[in-house]
Coordinates of C-alpha atoms and ligand atoms in Angstrom, one line a residue:
M1 CA -19.3 -11.6 4.8
D2 CA -20.7 -9.7 1.8
Y3 CA -19.1 -6.9 -0.2
V4 CA -20.6 -3.8 -1.8
S5 CA -19.3 -1.0 -3.9
T6 CA -18.7 2.4 -2.2
R7 CA -20.9 4.0 -5.0
N8 CA -23.8 1.5 -5.0
K9 CA -24.5 -0.8 -2.1
A10 CA -27.6 -2.4 -3.6
A11 CA -25.7 -5.2 -5.2
R12 CA -23.9 -7.6 -2.8
V13 CA -21.1 -9.8 -3.9
T14 CA -18.8 -12.4 -2.4
A15 CA -15.2 -11.8 -1.3
A16 CA -14.1 -14.0 -4.2
Y17 CA -16.0 -11.8 -6.7
A18 CA -14.7 -8.6 -5.3
I19 CA -11.1 -9.9 -5.4
A20 CA -11.4 -11.3 -8.9
N21 CA -12.8 -8.1 -10.3
G22 CA -10.7 -5.6 -8.4
I23 CA -12.9 -2.6 -8.8
A24 CA -16.7 -2.3 -9.2
S25 CA -18.1 -1.6 -12.7
D26 CA -19.5 1.7 -11.3
G27 CA -15.9 2.8 -10.5
G28 CA -16.4 2.3 -6.7
L29 CA -14.3 0.2 -4.4
Y30 CA -15.5 -3.0 -2.8
C31 CA -15.9 -2.9 1.0
P32 CA -17.0 -5.4 3.6
T33 CA -20.5 -4.8 4.9
G34 CA -19.3 -5.0 8.5
F35 CA -16.3 -5.3 10.8
P36 CA -15.9 -8.7 12.4
A37 CA -15.0 -8.2 16.1
L38 CA -12.0 -9.7 17.7
A39 CA -13.1 -11.2 21.0
A40 CA -10.9 -11.9 24.1
E41 CA -10.5 -15.5 23.1
D42 CA -9.4 -14.4 19.6
W43 CA -6.7 -12.3 21.1
E44 CA -5.5 -15.1 23.3
A45 CA -5.4 -17.5 20.3
L46 CA -3.6 -14.9 18.1
A47 CA -1.0 -14.3 20.7
G48 CA 0.1 -17.9 20.5
M49 CA 0.4 -18.0 16.7
D50 CA 3.2 -17.2 14.3
Y51 CA 2.7 -14.6 11.6
K52 CA 1.3 -17.2 9.1
G53 CA -1.3 -18.2 11.6
R54 CA -2.3 -14.7 12.5
A55 CA -2.6 -13.7 8.8
A56 CA -4.8 -16.7 8.1
C57 CA -7.0 -16.0 11.1
I58 CA -7.6 -12.3 10.2
L59 CA -8.2 -13.1 6.6
G60 CA -10.7 -15.8 7.6
K61 CA -12.8 -13.2 9.4
F62 CA -13.3 -11.3 6.1
L63 CA -13.0 -14.0 3.4
T64 CA -15.8 -16.2 4.6
D65 CA -16.1 -17.9 1.2
F66 CA -12.6 -19.4 1.7
S67 CA -12.0 -22.3 4.1
A68 CA -9.6 -22.1 7.0
E69 CA -7.4 -24.8 5.3
E70 CA -7.2 -22.8 2.1
L71 CA -6.1 -19.6 3.9
A72 CA -3.6 -21.5 6.1
D73 CA -2.1 -23.0 2.9
Y74 CA -1.8 -19.6 1.2
A75 CA -0.3 -18.0 4.3
A76 CA 2.3 -20.8 4.6
K77 CA 3.3 -20.2 1.0
A78 CA 3.1 -16.4 0.9
Y79 CA 5.0 -15.9 4.1
A80 CA 7.4 -18.8 3.8
D81 CA 10.6 -18.3 5.8
E82 CA 12.8 -18.4 2.8
K83 CA 10.9 -15.4 1.2
F84 CA 11.0 -13.3 4.3
G85 CA 14.6 -14.0 5.4
G86 CA 13.6 -15.9 8.6
A87 CA 10.8 -16.6 11.0
D88 CA 10.1 -13.0 11.9
T89 CA 7.9 -11.9 9.0
A90 CA 7.0 -8.4 10.4
P91 CA 9.2 -7.7 13.4
V92 CA 8.6 -4.9 15.9
V93 CA 11.8 -3.1 16.9
A94 CA 11.6 -0.9 20.0
L95 CA 13.3 2.5 20.0
G96 CA 13.5 5.1 22.8
G97 CA 10.5 7.3 23.6
G98 CA 7.9 4.6 23.3
R99 CA 8.4 4.2 19.6
N100 CA 8.0 0.8 18.0
M101 CA 9.1 0.3 14.4
L102 CA 6.9 -2.2 12.6
E103 CA 9.3 -3.5 9.9
L104 CA 7.3 -4.5 6.9
W105 CA 10.1 -4.8 4.3
H106 CA 11.7 -8.2 4.9
G107 CA 10.0 -9.7 1.8
P108 CA 11.5 -10.4 -1.6
T109 CA 11.2 -6.8 -3.0
C110 CA 12.1 -5.0 0.2
A111 CA 9.0 -2.9 0.7
F112 CA 5.8 -3.4 2.6
K113 CA 3.8 -4.1 -0.6
D114 CA 5.2 -7.7 -0.3
M115 CA 3.1 -8.3 2.8
A116 CA 0.0 -8.2 0.5
L117 CA 1.3 -9.0 -2.9
Q118 CA 2.9 -12.3 -1.9
M119 CA -0.6 -13.3 -0.7
L120 CA -2.8 -11.7 -3.5
P121 CA -1.8 -14.2 -6.3
H122 CA -3.1 -17.1 -4.1
L123 CA -6.3 -15.2 -3.3
L124 CA -6.8 -14.1 -6.9
T125 CA -6.3 -17.5 -8.6
A126 CA -8.7 -19.1 -6.0
S127 CA -11.2 -16.3 -6.5
L128 CA -11.2 -16.9 -10.3
R129 CA -11.8 -20.6 -9.6
K130 CA -14.6 -19.9 -7.1
T131 CA -16.4 -17.5 -9.4
G132 CA -16.2 -20.0 -12.3
E133 CA -14.1 -17.6 -14.3
T134 CA -12.3 -19.2 -17.2
R135 CA -10.8 -16.1 -18.8
T136 CA -7.2 -15.1 -18.2
A137 CA -7.0 -12.4 -15.5
C138 CA -5.0 -9.4 -16.8
I139 CA -3.7 -7.4 -13.9
L140 CA -3.1 -3.8 -14.5
V141 CA -0.9 -2.0 -12.0
A142 CA -0.2 1.7 -11.6
T143 CA 2.8 2.2 -9.4
S144 CA 4.7 4.9 -7.7
G145 CA 7.5 2.5 -7.5
D146 CA 7.1 -0.3 -4.9
T147 CA 3.8 -1.8 -5.9
G148 CA 5.0 -2.5 -9.4
K149 CA 7.9 -4.7 -8.4
A150 CA 6.0 -6.4 -5.6
A151 CA 3.2 -7.3 -8.0
L152 CA 5.6 -8.5 -10.7
D153 CA 7.4 -10.7 -8.1
G154 CA 4.1 -12.1 -6.9
F155 CA 2.4 -12.7 -10.2
H156 CA 5.3 -13.7 -12.6
D157 CA 4.5 -17.0 -14.3
V158 CA 1.4 -17.5 -12.2
Q159 CA -1.0 -19.7 -14.3
G160 CA -4.1 -17.9 -15.6
T161 CA -2.7 -14.4 -15.1
K162 CA -0.9 -11.7 -17.1
I163 CA 0.5 -8.6 -15.5
M164 CA 1.2 -5.1 -16.9
V165 CA 2.8 -2.4 -14.8
Y166 CA 2.8 1.4 -15.5
Y167 CA 5.3 3.6 -13.7
P168 CA 6.0 7.3 -14.0
V169 CA 9.2 7.6 -16.1
D170 CA 10.9 10.2 -13.8
G171 CA 9.0 9.4 -10.7
V172 CA 10.7 6.3 -9.2
S173 CA 14.0 5.7 -7.5
P174 CA 16.9 4.2 -9.7
M175 CA 16.7 1.0 -7.6
Q176 CA 12.9 0.7 -8.0
K177 CA 13.3 1.2 -11.8
L178 CA 16.1 -1.4 -12.0
Q179 CA 14.0 -3.9 -10.0
M180 CA 11.1 -3.5 -12.4
V181 CA 12.8 -3.4 -15.8
T182 CA 14.8 -6.6 -15.0
Q183 CA 11.8 -8.6 -14.0
E184 CA 11.8 -12.2 -15.3
G185 CA 8.7 -14.1 -16.4
G186 CA 6.7 -14.9 -19.6
N187 CA 3.5 -13.1 -18.5
V188 CA 4.8 -9.7 -17.6
E189 CA 5.0 -6.3 -19.3
V190 CA 6.4 -3.0 -17.9
V191 CA 5.7 0.4 -19.4
A192 CA 7.1 3.8 -18.4
I193 CA 4.7 6.7 -18.9
R194 CA 5.4 10.4 -19.4
G195 CA 3.4 11.7 -16.4
N196 CA 3.2 11.2 -12.7
F197 CA 1.6 8.5 -10.5
D198 CA -1.8 10.1 -10.5
D199 CA -1.8 10.1 -14.4
A200 CA -0.9 6.4 -14.3
Q201 CA -3.6 5.6 -11.7
S202 CA -6.3 7.6 -13.5
A203 CA -5.4 5.9 -16.8
V204 CA -5.7 2.5 -15.3
K205 CA -9.1 3.4 -13.8
R206 CA -10.1 4.7 -17.2
I207 CA -9.2 1.4 -18.8
F208 CA -11.2 -0.4 -16.2
T209 CA -14.4 1.5 -16.9
D210 CA -13.9 1.5 -20.7
E211 CA -16.7 -0.7 -22.1
K212 CA -15.0 -1.2 -25.5
T213 CA -11.7 -2.3 -24.1
R214 CA -13.5 -4.7 -21.8
E215 CA -15.5 -6.2 -24.7
E216 CA -12.4 -6.6 -26.9
L217 CA -10.5 -8.3 -24.1
D218 CA -13.5 -10.5 -23.3
R219 CA -13.5 -11.7 -27.0
D220 CA -9.9 -12.7 -26.6
G221 CA -10.7 -14.6 -23.4
M222 CA -9.2 -12.0 -21.1
M223 CA -10.6 -10.0 -18.2
L224 CA -9.2 -7.1 -16.2
S225 CA -8.2 -7.2 -12.5
S226 CA -6.2 -5.0 -10.2
A227 CA -3.3 -5.5 -7.8
N228 CA -3.4 -1.9 -6.5
S229 CA -4.9 -1.2 -3.1
I230 CA -8.2 -0.5 -4.8
N231 CA -8.5 -4.4 -4.7
W232 CA -9.8 -5.7 -1.4
G233 CA -7.5 -8.7 -1.8
R234 CA -4.6 -6.2 -1.5
L235 CA -6.0 -4.5 1.6
A236 CA -7.2 -7.4 3.6
P237 CA -3.7 -9.0 4.2
Q238 CA -2.5 -5.7 5.5
I239 CA -4.8 -5.7 8.5
A240 CA -3.0 -8.7 9.9
Y241 CA 0.3 -7.0 10.6
Y242 CA -1.2 -4.4 12.9
V243 CA -2.9 -7.1 14.9
S244 CA 0.3 -9.1 14.9
A245 CA 2.4 -6.1 16.0
Y246 CA 0.1 -5.6 19.0
C247 CA 0.3 -9.3 20.0
D248 CA 4.1 -9.0 19.8
M249 CA 4.1 -5.8 21.9
V250 CA 1.9 -7.4 24.6
K251 CA 4.2 -10.5 24.6
G252 CA 7.3 -8.3 24.9
G253 CA 5.8 -6.2 27.7
A254 CA 5.6 -2.9 25.7
V255 CA 1.9 -2.7 26.5
E256 CA -0.7 -4.5 28.6
M257 CA -3.4 -6.4 26.8
G258 CA -6.2 -3.8 26.1
E259 CA -3.9 -0.8 26.5
K260 CA -4.2 1.7 23.7
I261 CA -1.5 2.5 21.1
N262 CA -1.1 5.1 18.5
I263 CA -0.2 4.1 14.9
C264 CA 1.7 6.4 12.6
V265 CA 1.8 5.5 8.8
P266 CA 3.7 7.1 5.9
T267 CA 0.9 7.5 3.5
G268 CA 0.3 7.8 -0.2
N269 CA -2.7 6.0 -1.6
F270 CA -4.2 5.7 1.9
G271 CA -4.2 1.8 1.8
N272 CA -1.8 1.0 4.6
I273 CA -3.4 3.4 7.1
L274 CA -6.9 2.3 6.1
A275 CA -5.9 -1.3 7.0
A276 CA -4.9 0.1 10.5
Y277 CA -8.3 1.8 10.7
I278 CA -10.1 -1.4 9.9
A279 CA -8.0 -3.2 12.6
K280 CA -9.2 -0.5 15.0
R281 CA -12.8 -1.1 14.0
M282 CA -12.3 -4.8 14.7
G283 CA -11.2 -4.0 18.2
L284 CA -7.5 -3.3 18.1
P285 CA -7.0 -0.7 21.0
V286 CA -6.0 2.4 19.1
N287 CA -6.1 6.0 20.3
K288 CA -5.0 7.9 17.2
L289 CA -4.1 7.0 13.6
I290 CA -1.5 9.5 12.5
C291 CA -1.4 10.1 8.7
A292 CA 2.1 11.2 7.6
S293 CA 2.6 12.8 4.3
N294 CA 5.6 14.3 2.4
R295 CA 5.5 17.7 0.6
N296 CA 2.5 16.4 -1.4
N297 CA 0.3 17.1 1.7
V298 CA -3.2 16.9 0.3
L299 CA -4.2 14.5 3.1
T300 CA -2.7 16.7 5.8
D301 CA -4.9 19.6 4.6
F302 CA -7.9 17.3 4.4
F303 CA -7.6 16.3 8.1
K304 CA -6.5 19.8 9.3
K305 CA -9.1 21.8 7.3
G306 CA -12.3 20.1 8.3
G307 CA -12.5 17.6 5.5
A308 CA -11.8 19.8 2.5
Y309 CA -10.1 17.7 -0.1
D310 CA -8.4 19.6 -2.9
R311 CA -6.1 18.1 -5.4
N312 CA -5.7 21.4 -7.3
R313 CA -2.2 22.1 -6.2
D314 CA 1.4 21.7 -7.4
F315 CA 2.7 18.1 -7.6
Y316 CA 6.2 17.6 -6.2
T317 CA 8.8 14.9 -6.9
T318 CA 10.3 14.0 -3.5
T319 CA 12.8 11.6 -2.0
S320 CA 9.8 9.5 -0.8
P321 CA 8.4 8.8 -4.3
S322 CA 6.0 6.1 -3.2
M323 CA 4.0 8.9 -1.4
D324 CA 4.0 11.3 -4.3
I325 CA 0.3 11.1 -4.8
L326 CA -2.5 13.7 -4.9
I327 CA -5.4 11.4 -5.4
S328 CA -5.5 8.9 -2.4
S329 CA -7.8 6.3 -3.7
N330 CA -8.6 4.5 -0.4
L331 CA -9.9 7.7 1.2
E332 CA -13.1 6.8 -0.7
R333 CA -13.4 3.7 1.5
L334 CA -12.9 5.8 4.7
L335 CA -15.7 8.1 3.6
F336 CA -18.0 5.1 3.0
F337 CA -17.3 3.7 6.5
A338 CA -17.4 7.0 8.3
S339 CA -20.7 7.9 6.7
D340 CA -22.2 4.6 7.7
Y341 CA -22.1 3.2 4.2
D342 CA -23.8 6.2 2.5
D343 CA -23.2 5.2 -1.1
K344 CA -25.0 8.2 -2.6
L345 CA -22.9 10.6 -0.6
V346 CA -19.6 8.9 -1.7
A347 CA -20.7 8.7 -5.3
E348 CA -21.4 12.5 -5.2
L349 CA -18.1 13.4 -3.6
M350 CA -16.1 11.2 -6.1
D351 CA -18.0 12.8 -9.0
K352 CA -16.9 16.2 -7.6
L353 CA -13.4 15.0 -7.3
A354 CA -13.4 13.7 -10.9
R355 CA -14.9 16.9 -12.3
G356 CA -13.4 19.7 -10.3
G357 CA -10.6 18.0 -8.3
S358 CA -12.1 18.9 -4.9
Y359 CA -14.9 18.2 -2.4
Q360 CA -16.0 19.0 1.1
V361 CA -17.1 16.3 3.6
A362 CA -20.2 17.1 5.7
K363 CA -19.6 18.2 9.3
D364 CA -21.1 15.1 11.0
V365 CA -19.1 12.7 8.8
F366 CA -15.9 14.6 9.3
A367 CA -16.4 14.7 13.1
K368 CA -16.2 10.9 13.1
I369 CA -13.0 10.9 11.0
D370 CA -11.5 13.6 13.2
A371 CA -12.0 11.5 16.3
D372 CA -9.9 8.7 14.8
F373 CA -7.2 10.5 12.9
D374 CA -4.4 13.1 13.2
A375 CA -2.1 14.2 10.5
G376 CA 1.1 16.0 9.6
C377 CA 3.6 16.4 6.8
C378 CA 7.3 17.2 6.4
D379 CA 9.6 18.1 3.5
D380 CA 12.7 16.2 2.2
R381 CA 15.1 18.2 4.3
A382 CA 13.3 17.3 7.6
A383 CA 13.1 13.6 6.4
A384 CA 16.9 13.6 5.7
E385 CA 17.6 15.2 9.1
T386 CA 15.5 12.5 10.7
I387 CA 17.4 9.7 9.0
R388 CA 20.6 11.1 10.3
T389 CA 19.4 11.8 13.8
L390 CA 17.9 8.4 14.1
W391 CA 21.1 6.8 13.0
E392 CA 23.3 8.9 15.3
T393 CA 21.1 8.6 18.4
E394 CA 19.6 5.2 18.1
H395 CA 21.8 3.5 15.5
Y396 CA 18.6 2.7 13.6
L397 CA 18.7 3.0 9.9
C398 CA 15.4 3.9 8.1
D399 CA 14.4 4.8 4.6
T400 CA 13.0 8.1 3.3
H401 CA 9.3 7.1 3.6
T402 CA 9.7 5.8 7.2
A403 CA 11.6 9.0 8.1
V404 CA 8.6 11.1 7.1
A405 CA 6.5 9.1 9.6
V406 CA 9.1 9.3 12.4
R407 CA 9.3 13.1 11.9
V408 CA 5.6 13.6 11.7
Y409 CA 5.1 11.5 14.9
E410 CA 7.7 13.5 16.7
D411 CA 5.9 16.7 15.8
Y412 CA 2.6 15.2 16.9
R413 CA 4.0 14.2 20.3
V414 CA 5.4 17.6 20.9
R415 CA 2.2 19.3 19.8
T416 CA -0.2 17.2 21.8
G417 CA 1.9 15.9 24.7
D418 CA 0.3 12.4 23.9
E419 CA 2.7 9.8 25.3
T420 CA 0.7 6.7 24.2
P421 CA 3.1 4.0 22.9
V422 CA 3.3 4.2 19.1
V423 CA 3.7 1.8 16.3
I424 CA 5.4 3.5 13.3
A425 CA 5.1 1.6 10.0
S426 CA 8.5 1.1 8.5
T427 CA 7.6 0.6 4.9
A428 CA 10.8 0.1 2.9
S429 CA 14.4 -1.1 3.3
P430 CA 16.8 1.9 3.4
F431 CA 18.8 0.2 0.6
K432 CA 15.9 0.7 -1.8
F433 CA 16.4 4.5 -1.5
C434 CA 20.2 4.3 -1.2
R435 CA 21.0 7.6 -2.9
S436 CA 18.8 9.7 -0.6
V437 CA 19.8 7.8 2.5
I438 CA 23.6 8.1 1.8
E439 CA 23.1 11.9 1.2
A440 CA 21.2 12.2 4.4
L441 CA 24.0 10.5 6.3
G442 CA 26.6 12.8 4.6
G443 CA 28.2 10.0 2.6
T444 CA 29.7 10.3 -0.9
L445 CA 27.6 9.0 -3.8
E446 CA 28.9 6.5 -6.4
K447 CA 27.8 6.7 -10.0
D448 CA 26.4 3.2 -10.4
D449 CA 23.2 2.4 -8.4
V450 CA 24.2 -1.1 -7.5
T451 CA 27.6 0.0 -6.2
Q452 CA 25.7 2.5 -4.1
L453 CA 24.6 -0.4 -2.0
D454 CA 28.2 -1.1 -1.0
V455 CA 28.6 2.6 0.0
L456 CA 25.6 2.4 2.4
T457 CA 26.9 -0.9 3.8
A458 CA 30.3 0.7 4.4
L459 CA 28.8 3.8 6.0
T460 CA 26.5 1.8 8.4
D461 CA 28.1 -1.6 8.7
T462 CA 24.7 -3.1 7.6
P463 CA 24.5 -5.7 4.8
A464 CA 22.3 -4.9 1.8
P465 CA 19.3 -7.2 1.3
S466 CA 20.2 -10.0 -1.1
P467 CA 17.4 -9.4 -3.7
L468 CA 18.8 -5.8 -4.3
A469 CA 22.5 -7.0 -4.4
A470 CA 21.5 -9.6 -7.0
L471 CA 20.4 -6.9 -9.4
A472 CA 24.1 -6.2 -10.3
G473 CA 24.8 -6.7 -14.0
R474 CA 21.2 -7.7 -15.0
P475 CA 20.2 -6.3 -18.4
P476 CA 16.9 -4.4 -18.7
R477 CA 14.1 -6.3 -20.5
F478 CA 11.6 -3.4 -20.7
E479 CA 12.4 0.0 -22.2
R480 CA 9.1 1.2 -23.6
V481 CA 8.1 4.8 -22.8
V482 CA 4.6 6.1 -23.8
D483 CA 2.7 9.4 -23.5
K484 CA 0.0 9.3 -20.9
A485 CA -2.6 10.0 -23.6
D486 CA -1.6 6.7 -25.3
I487 CA -2.0 4.4 -22.4
L488 CA -5.2 2.9 -23.6
S489 CA -3.4 1.6 -26.7
T490 CA -0.9 -0.4 -24.6
V491 CA -3.7 -2.7 -23.5
S492 CA -3.1 -4.6 -26.8
L493 CA 0.3 -5.6 -25.6
L494 CA -1.5 -8.1 -23.3
R495 CA -2.5 -10.2 -26.3
D496 CA 1.2 -11.0 -27.0
L497 CA 2.1 -12.2 -23.5
Ligands
LIG1 C1 3.3 2.4 -1.1 C2 4.2 3.0 -0.1 C3 3.8 3.9 0.8 C4 2.4 4.4 0.8 O1 1.4 3.5 1.2 P1 -0.1 3.7 0.8 O2 -0.8 2.4 1.2 O3 -0.2 3.9 -0.6 O4 -0.6 4.8 1.6 C5 4.7 4.3 1.8 N1 6.0 3.9 1.8 C6 6.4 3.0 0.9 C7 7.8 2.6 1.0 C8 5.6 2.5 -0.1 O5 6.0 1.6 -1.0

């Protein structure tokens, strides 16, 4: 399988090259040139496998320059039972009303980013080897909270890599911040920026396309790479859990093999839901992909207003910070796929986005997108109500991001009458957003963030995940705050790691 940039499909590269480099030098995102189909015998084999086997199998369809043995070895390490608290890596929990919660937060940092970022270091180090790369890979990460910690956990002390994380100083939850600033490891750096996630992401993209920075790093034996979902190596492992969920649902009798499901995903950068779209293109029986947003509803408008994307709007800080995003990077890949790989068109739209902050997708392309997707949004109050209702009626505790998806799905079902069984991506442990969840349940907040975990445990009789409880008393290692205009200068910190 070859890969091409969304903005220039003339040059074909291998999966290893795409993963090692993260983003194409023209600013485009690497995409596979086709969708490998899952045949009936694939489904049969997948059904009999554990999560590690399923992940290795799906990755093998896309990463054809990796051997089956390599991928099986990485999957065994990435999804080791001791990292994911047991054999069920991504369990499906059935609720009433045909709702199936796909819990993606049983990994070491308690958010779905672990599903990909425990795998990426293995893929990246192998990709460097396969492409004959001898320089140190410097991974730059812009985070709205969860990617930062998951990437730090995945890459700390990994040979041949350094990692630098940028987070918006007032844009992450207290627990997310504590997780990042206490990170151990000799090859890590964490920087807070005065700005929001979009500022951080734009700055990182700017560093990537800055020739001078690249040359200077090259002279010092370093190269840039990415652990954001702009990197194909981040996206590919995410396809597996949708396939795995379907296998589990068939096994458990929730659906018959071949019966369609809906998938609803709380969305920010559009990576997670794009993985579900790719699974659909491979043959996963999906009726609608439902894109759920918080008050930053640029994507809802895009889907509802005939493909008009417009980031010129107010930015809100919400109780679901990992979705506080106005530039959803992976939408670029959807445009590429839906337009049958029209690189000129994508380059033109992305240029419009960069210059004026908006673009309009052509009718025929949007018609294809519209056939696959539905969308909705809800505000913090509706999300809080949902957390409370779900707890009171189903005794199911969910976090603020997942609550957005549950609410948007509910609205969708009422609006359309569509009763197709649904998979709702549950993207974070509720303990990661303790403060908001306690408030939603009507509990009383404590001052200290780690003590807050005990409050939620007392309220719900649910134990806090051990990686979060272990943060108590850990001193912060990183306290640097920079203006967004000065991000480029922080690249020099990489030299000292
Ligand atoms: C990152 C994140 C999201 C958004 O996922 P995207 O792939 O960026 O759309 C949703 N919920 C949580 C908890 C996250 O960490």
